[in-house]
XYZ file of C-alpha atoms in Angstrom:
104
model
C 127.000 167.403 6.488
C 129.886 170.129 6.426
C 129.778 171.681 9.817
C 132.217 174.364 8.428
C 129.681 175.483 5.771
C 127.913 178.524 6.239
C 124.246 178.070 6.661
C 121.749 180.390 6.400
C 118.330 180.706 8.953
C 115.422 183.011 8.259
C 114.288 184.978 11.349
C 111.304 187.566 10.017
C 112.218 188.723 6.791
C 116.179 188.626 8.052
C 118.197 185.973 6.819
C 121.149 185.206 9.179
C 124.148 183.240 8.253
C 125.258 180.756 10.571
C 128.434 178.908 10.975
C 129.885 176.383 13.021
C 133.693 177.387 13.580
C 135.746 176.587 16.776
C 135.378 180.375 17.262
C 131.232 179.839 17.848
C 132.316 176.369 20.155
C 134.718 178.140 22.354
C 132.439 180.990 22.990
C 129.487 179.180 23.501
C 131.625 177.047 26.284
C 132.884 180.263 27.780
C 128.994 182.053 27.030
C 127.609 179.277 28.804
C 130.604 177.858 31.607
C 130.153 173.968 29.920
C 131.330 172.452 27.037
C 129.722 171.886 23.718
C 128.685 168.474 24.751
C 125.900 169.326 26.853
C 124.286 171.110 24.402
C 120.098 170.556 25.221
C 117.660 172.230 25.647
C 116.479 175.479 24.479
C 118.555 178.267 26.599
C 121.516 175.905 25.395
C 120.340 175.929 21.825
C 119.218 179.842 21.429
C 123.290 180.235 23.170
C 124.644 178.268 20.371
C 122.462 179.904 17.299
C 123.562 183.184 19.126
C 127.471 182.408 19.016
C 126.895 180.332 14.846
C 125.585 183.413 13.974
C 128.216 186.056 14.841
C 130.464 183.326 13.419
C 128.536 183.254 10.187
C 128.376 186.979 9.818
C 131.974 187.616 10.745
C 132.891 184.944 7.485
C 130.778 186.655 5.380
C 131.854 190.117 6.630
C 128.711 191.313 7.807
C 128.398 192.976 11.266
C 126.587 191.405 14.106
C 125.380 194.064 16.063
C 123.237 191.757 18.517
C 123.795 191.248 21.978
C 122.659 187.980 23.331
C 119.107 190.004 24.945
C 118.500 191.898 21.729
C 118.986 188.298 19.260
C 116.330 186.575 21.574
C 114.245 189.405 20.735
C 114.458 188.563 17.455
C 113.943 185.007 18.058
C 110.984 186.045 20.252
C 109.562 188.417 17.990
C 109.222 185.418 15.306
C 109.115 182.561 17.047
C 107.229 180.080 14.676
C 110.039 177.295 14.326
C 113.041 179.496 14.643
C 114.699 177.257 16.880
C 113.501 174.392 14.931
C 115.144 175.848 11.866
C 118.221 176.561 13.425
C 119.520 172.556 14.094
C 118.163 172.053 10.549
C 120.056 174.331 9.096
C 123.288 173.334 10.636
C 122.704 170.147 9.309
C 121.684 171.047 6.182
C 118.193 170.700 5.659
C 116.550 173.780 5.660
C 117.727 176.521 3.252
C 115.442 179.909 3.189
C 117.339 181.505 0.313
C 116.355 178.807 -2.195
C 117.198 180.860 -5.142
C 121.232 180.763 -4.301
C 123.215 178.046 -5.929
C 124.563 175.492 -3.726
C 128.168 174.718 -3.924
C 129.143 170.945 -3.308
């Protein structure tokens, strides 16, 4: 698994990229007031897709226009496995945008 790959999620018909940096780890920890550690449970999780994506969007130059409230809308407004998807894809094993070539 390469953590620093970006990843990609499908919320709706939007596919997000998602990355883990030290950018996304140090504002989840200041997001949330703990560190990355205690990640669990799904306020937790839906902080740490939240702060992966802006880091994925901001690699691939793409803005993030989401506040935290207005991203769990999203989430909200498809729900069905989103936050399953989202641990997946960080590690690698769930890819909506079949049809792009993989780079190993």
């Amino acid at each position: 698994m390469q953590l620093l790959e970006t990843k990609k999620v499908k919320i709706g018909n939007t596919i997000f990229p998602v990355k883990v940096t030290n950018r996304a780890m140090i504002e989840f920890e200041s997001l949330t007031g703990t560190t990355i550690d205690k990640l669990q449970g799904t306020e937790m999780i839906c902080k740490f897709f939240y702060c992966t994506a802006k880091a994925g969007a901001r690699s691939e130059g793409k803005p993030f226009d989401y506040t935290f409230d207005q991203f769990l809308d999203q989430i909200d407004d498809f729900h069905d496995d989103v936050i399953l998807n989202f641990p997946a894809a960080i590690a690698g094993k769930n890819d909506p945008d079949p049809g792009k070539k993989k780079s190993r």
